[in-house]
PDB file of C-alpha atoms in Angstrom:
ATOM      1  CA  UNK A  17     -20.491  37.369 -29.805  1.00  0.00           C
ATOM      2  CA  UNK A  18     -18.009  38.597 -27.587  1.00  0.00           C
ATOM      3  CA  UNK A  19     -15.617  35.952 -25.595  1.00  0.00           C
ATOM      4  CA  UNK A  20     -17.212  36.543 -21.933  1.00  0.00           C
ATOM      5  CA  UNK A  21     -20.886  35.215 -23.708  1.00  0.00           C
ATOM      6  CA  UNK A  22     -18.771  32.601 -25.523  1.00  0.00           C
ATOM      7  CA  UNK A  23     -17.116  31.287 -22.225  1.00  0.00           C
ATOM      8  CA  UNK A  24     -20.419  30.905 -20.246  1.00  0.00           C
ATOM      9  CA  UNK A  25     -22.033  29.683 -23.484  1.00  0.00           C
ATOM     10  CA  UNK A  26     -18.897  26.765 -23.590  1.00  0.00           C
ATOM     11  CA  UNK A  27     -19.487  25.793 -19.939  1.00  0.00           C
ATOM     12  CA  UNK A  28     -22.677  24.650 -18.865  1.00  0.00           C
ATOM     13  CA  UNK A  29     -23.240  22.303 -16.340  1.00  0.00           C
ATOM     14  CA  UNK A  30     -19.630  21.448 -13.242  1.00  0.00           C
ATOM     15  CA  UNK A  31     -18.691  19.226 -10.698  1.00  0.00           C
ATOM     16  CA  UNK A  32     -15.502  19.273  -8.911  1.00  0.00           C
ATOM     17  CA  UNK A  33     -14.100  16.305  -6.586  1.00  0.00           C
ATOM     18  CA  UNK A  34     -11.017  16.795  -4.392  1.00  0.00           C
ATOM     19  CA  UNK A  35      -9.219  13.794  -3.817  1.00  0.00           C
ATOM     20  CA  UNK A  36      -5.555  15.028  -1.428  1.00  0.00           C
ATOM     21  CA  UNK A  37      -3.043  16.517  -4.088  1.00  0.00           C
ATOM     22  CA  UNK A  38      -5.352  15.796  -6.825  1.00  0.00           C
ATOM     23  CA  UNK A  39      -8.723  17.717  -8.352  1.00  0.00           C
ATOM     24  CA  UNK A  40     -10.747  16.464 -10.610  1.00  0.00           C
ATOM     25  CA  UNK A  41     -12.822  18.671 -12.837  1.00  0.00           C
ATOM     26  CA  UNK A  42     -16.277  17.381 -14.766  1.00  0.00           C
ATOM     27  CA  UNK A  43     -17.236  19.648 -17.092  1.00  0.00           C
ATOM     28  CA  UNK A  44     -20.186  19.739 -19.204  1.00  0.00           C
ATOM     29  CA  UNK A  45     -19.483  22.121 -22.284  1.00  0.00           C
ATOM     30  CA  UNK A  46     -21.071  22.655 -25.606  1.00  0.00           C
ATOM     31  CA  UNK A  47     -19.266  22.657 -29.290  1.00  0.00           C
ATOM     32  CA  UNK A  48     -19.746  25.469 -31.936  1.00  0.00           C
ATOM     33  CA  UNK A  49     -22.737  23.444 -32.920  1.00  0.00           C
ATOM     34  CA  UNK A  50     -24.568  23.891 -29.605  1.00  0.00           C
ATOM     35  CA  UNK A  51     -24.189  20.087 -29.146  1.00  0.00           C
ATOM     36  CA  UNK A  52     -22.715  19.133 -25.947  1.00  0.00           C
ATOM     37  CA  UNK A  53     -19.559  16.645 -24.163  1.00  0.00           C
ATOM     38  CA  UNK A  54     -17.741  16.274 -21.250  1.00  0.00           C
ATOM     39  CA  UNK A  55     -14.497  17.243 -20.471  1.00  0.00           C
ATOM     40  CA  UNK A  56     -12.559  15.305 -17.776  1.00  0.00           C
ATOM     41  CA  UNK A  57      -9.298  17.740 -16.146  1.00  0.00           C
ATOM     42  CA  UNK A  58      -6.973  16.229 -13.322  1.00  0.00           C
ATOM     43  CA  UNK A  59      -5.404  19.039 -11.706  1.00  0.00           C
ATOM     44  CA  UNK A  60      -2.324  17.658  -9.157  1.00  0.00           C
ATOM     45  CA  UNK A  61      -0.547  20.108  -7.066  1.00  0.00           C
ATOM     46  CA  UNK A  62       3.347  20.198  -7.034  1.00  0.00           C
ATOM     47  CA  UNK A  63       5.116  21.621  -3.779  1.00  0.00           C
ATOM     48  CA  UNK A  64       8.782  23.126  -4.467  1.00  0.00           C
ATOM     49  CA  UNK A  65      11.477  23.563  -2.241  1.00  0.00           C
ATOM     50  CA  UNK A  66      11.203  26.934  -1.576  1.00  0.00           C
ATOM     51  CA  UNK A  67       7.285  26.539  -0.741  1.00  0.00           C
ATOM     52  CA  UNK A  68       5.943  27.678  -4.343  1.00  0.00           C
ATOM     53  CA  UNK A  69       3.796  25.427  -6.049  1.00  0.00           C
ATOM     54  CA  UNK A  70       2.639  24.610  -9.159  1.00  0.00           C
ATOM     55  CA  UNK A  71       0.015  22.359 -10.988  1.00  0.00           C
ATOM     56  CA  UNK A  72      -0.101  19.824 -13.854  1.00  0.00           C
ATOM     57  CA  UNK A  73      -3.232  19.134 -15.638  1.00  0.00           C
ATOM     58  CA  UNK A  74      -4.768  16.767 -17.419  1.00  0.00           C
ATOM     59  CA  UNK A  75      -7.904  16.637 -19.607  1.00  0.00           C
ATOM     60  CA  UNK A  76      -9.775  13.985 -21.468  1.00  0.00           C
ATOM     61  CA  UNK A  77     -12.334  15.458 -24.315  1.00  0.00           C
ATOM     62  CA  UNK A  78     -15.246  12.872 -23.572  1.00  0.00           C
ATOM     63  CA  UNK A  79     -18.047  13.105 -26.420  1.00  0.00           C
ATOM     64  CA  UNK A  80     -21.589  11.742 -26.689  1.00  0.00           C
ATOM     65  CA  UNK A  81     -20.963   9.177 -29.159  1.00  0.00           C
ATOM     66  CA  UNK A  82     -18.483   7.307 -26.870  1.00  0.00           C
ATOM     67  CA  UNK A  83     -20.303   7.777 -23.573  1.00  0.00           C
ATOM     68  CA  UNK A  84     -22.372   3.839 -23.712  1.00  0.00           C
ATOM     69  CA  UNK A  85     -18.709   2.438 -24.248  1.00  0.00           C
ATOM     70  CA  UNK A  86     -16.712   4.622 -22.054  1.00  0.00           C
ATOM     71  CA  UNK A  87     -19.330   4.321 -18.960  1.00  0.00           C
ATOM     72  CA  UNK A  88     -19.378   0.462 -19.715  1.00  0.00           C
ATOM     73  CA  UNK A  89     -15.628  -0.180 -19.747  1.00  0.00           C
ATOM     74  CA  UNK A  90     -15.162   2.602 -16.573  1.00  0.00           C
ATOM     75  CA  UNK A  91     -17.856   0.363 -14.796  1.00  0.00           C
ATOM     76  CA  UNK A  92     -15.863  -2.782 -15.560  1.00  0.00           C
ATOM     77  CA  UNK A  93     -12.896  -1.597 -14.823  1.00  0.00           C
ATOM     78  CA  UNK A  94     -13.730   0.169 -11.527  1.00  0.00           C
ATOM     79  CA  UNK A  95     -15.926  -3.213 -10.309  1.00  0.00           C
ATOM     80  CA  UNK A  96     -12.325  -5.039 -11.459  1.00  0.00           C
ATOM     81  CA  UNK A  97     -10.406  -3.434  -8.719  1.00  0.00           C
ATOM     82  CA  UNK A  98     -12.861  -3.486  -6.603  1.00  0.00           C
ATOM     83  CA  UNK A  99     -13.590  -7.400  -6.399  1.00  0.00           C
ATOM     84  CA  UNK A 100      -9.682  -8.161  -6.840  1.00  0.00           C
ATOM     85  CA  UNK A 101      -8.909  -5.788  -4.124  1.00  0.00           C
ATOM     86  CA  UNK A 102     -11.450  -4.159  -2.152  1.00  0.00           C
ATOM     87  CA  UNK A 103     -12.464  -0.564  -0.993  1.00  0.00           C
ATOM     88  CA  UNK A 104      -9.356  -0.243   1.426  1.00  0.00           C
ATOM     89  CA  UNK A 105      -6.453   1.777  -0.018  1.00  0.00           C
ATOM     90  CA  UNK A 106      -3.574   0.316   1.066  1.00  0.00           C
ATOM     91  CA  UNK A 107      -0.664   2.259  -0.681  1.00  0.00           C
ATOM     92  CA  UNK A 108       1.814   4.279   1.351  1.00  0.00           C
ATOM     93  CA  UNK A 109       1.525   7.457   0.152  1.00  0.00           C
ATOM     94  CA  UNK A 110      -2.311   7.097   1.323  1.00  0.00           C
ATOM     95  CA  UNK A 111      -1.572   6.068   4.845  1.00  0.00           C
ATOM     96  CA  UNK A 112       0.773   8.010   6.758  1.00  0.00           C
ATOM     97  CA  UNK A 113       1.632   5.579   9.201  1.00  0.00           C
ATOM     98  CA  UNK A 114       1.301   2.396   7.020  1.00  0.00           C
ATOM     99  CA  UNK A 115       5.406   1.174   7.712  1.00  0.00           C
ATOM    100  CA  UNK A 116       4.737   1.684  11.463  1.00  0.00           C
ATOM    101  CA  UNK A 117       1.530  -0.174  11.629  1.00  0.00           C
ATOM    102  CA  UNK A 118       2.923  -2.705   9.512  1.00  0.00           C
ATOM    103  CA  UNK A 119       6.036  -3.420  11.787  1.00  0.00           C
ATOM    104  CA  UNK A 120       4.165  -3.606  14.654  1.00  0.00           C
ATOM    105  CA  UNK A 121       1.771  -6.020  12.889  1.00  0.00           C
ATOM    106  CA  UNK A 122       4.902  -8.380  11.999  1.00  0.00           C
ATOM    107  CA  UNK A 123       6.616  -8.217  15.106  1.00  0.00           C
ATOM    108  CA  UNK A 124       6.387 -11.054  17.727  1.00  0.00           C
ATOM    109  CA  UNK A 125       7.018 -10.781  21.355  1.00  0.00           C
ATOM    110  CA  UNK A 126      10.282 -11.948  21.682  1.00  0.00           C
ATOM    111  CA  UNK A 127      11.641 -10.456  18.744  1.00  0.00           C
ATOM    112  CA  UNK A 128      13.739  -6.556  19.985  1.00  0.00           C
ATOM    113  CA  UNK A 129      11.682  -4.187  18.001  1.00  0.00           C
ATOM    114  CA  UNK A 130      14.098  -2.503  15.163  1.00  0.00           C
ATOM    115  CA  UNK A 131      14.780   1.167  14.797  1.00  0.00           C
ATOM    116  CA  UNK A 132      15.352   2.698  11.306  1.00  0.00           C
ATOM    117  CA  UNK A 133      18.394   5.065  11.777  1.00  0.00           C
ATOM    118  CA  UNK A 134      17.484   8.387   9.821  1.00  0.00           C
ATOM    119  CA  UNK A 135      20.693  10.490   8.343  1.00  0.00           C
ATOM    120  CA  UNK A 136      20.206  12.750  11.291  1.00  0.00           C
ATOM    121  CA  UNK A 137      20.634  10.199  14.221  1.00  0.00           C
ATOM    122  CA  UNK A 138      24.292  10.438  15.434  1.00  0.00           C
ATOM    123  CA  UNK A 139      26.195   8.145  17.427  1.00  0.00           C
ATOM    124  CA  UNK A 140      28.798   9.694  19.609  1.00  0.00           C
ATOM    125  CA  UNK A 141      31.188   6.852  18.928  1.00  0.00           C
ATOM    126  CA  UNK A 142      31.251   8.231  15.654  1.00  0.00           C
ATOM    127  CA  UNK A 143      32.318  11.230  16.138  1.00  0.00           C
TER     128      UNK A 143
END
């Protein structure tokens, strides 16, 4: 058989879910044996300096005789997080402004607002 039959022969059924930096490949593909299991790949995009970019990828070989207790433990584990901490994502590298929504949330009306001083902002006195 030559590879380009074995290749669409491996992969049979996809799904693909694009989540920001991260991709997430589901992949249905099918052993020597013509028996099939999943593969799971996480795909996360790096950014350099100079612009290029380059990926890192995970995968997780998934097969049928684990697929009761995988789903079951996934299920627990997802409804877990979800009853502990609900659907809202509250991490900062999910929420652009969350430090600037969260100051003005804290701050009362007579307190002065505070400025963060970035390495760029110069005072002339120090000069």
């Amino acid at each position: 058989m030559r590879e380009n039959d074995m290749l669409e022969k491996d992969e049979i059924f996809s799904k693909v879910l694009r989540a920001g930096r991260r991709t997430y490949f589901f992949d249905v593909r099918a052993t020597k044996a013509d028996d099939y299991y999943i593969t799971i790949t996480e795909s996360k995009k790096f950014t350099e300096e100079d612009g290029s970019f380059h990926f890192k990828k995970h995968k997780i070989y998934l097969y049928k005789e684990d697929f009761a207790a995988f789903s079951e433990i996934l299920e627990e584990m997802t409804a877990y997080v979800l009853n502990h901490k609900g659907e809202e994502v509250i991490s900062e590298r999910h929420q652009k402004d969350f430090k600037r929504e969260y100051n003005q949330e804290t701050e009362t009306s007579d307190q002065k607002p505070t400025t963060e001083k970035s390495f760029t902002d110069i005072d002339f006195d120090d000069i």
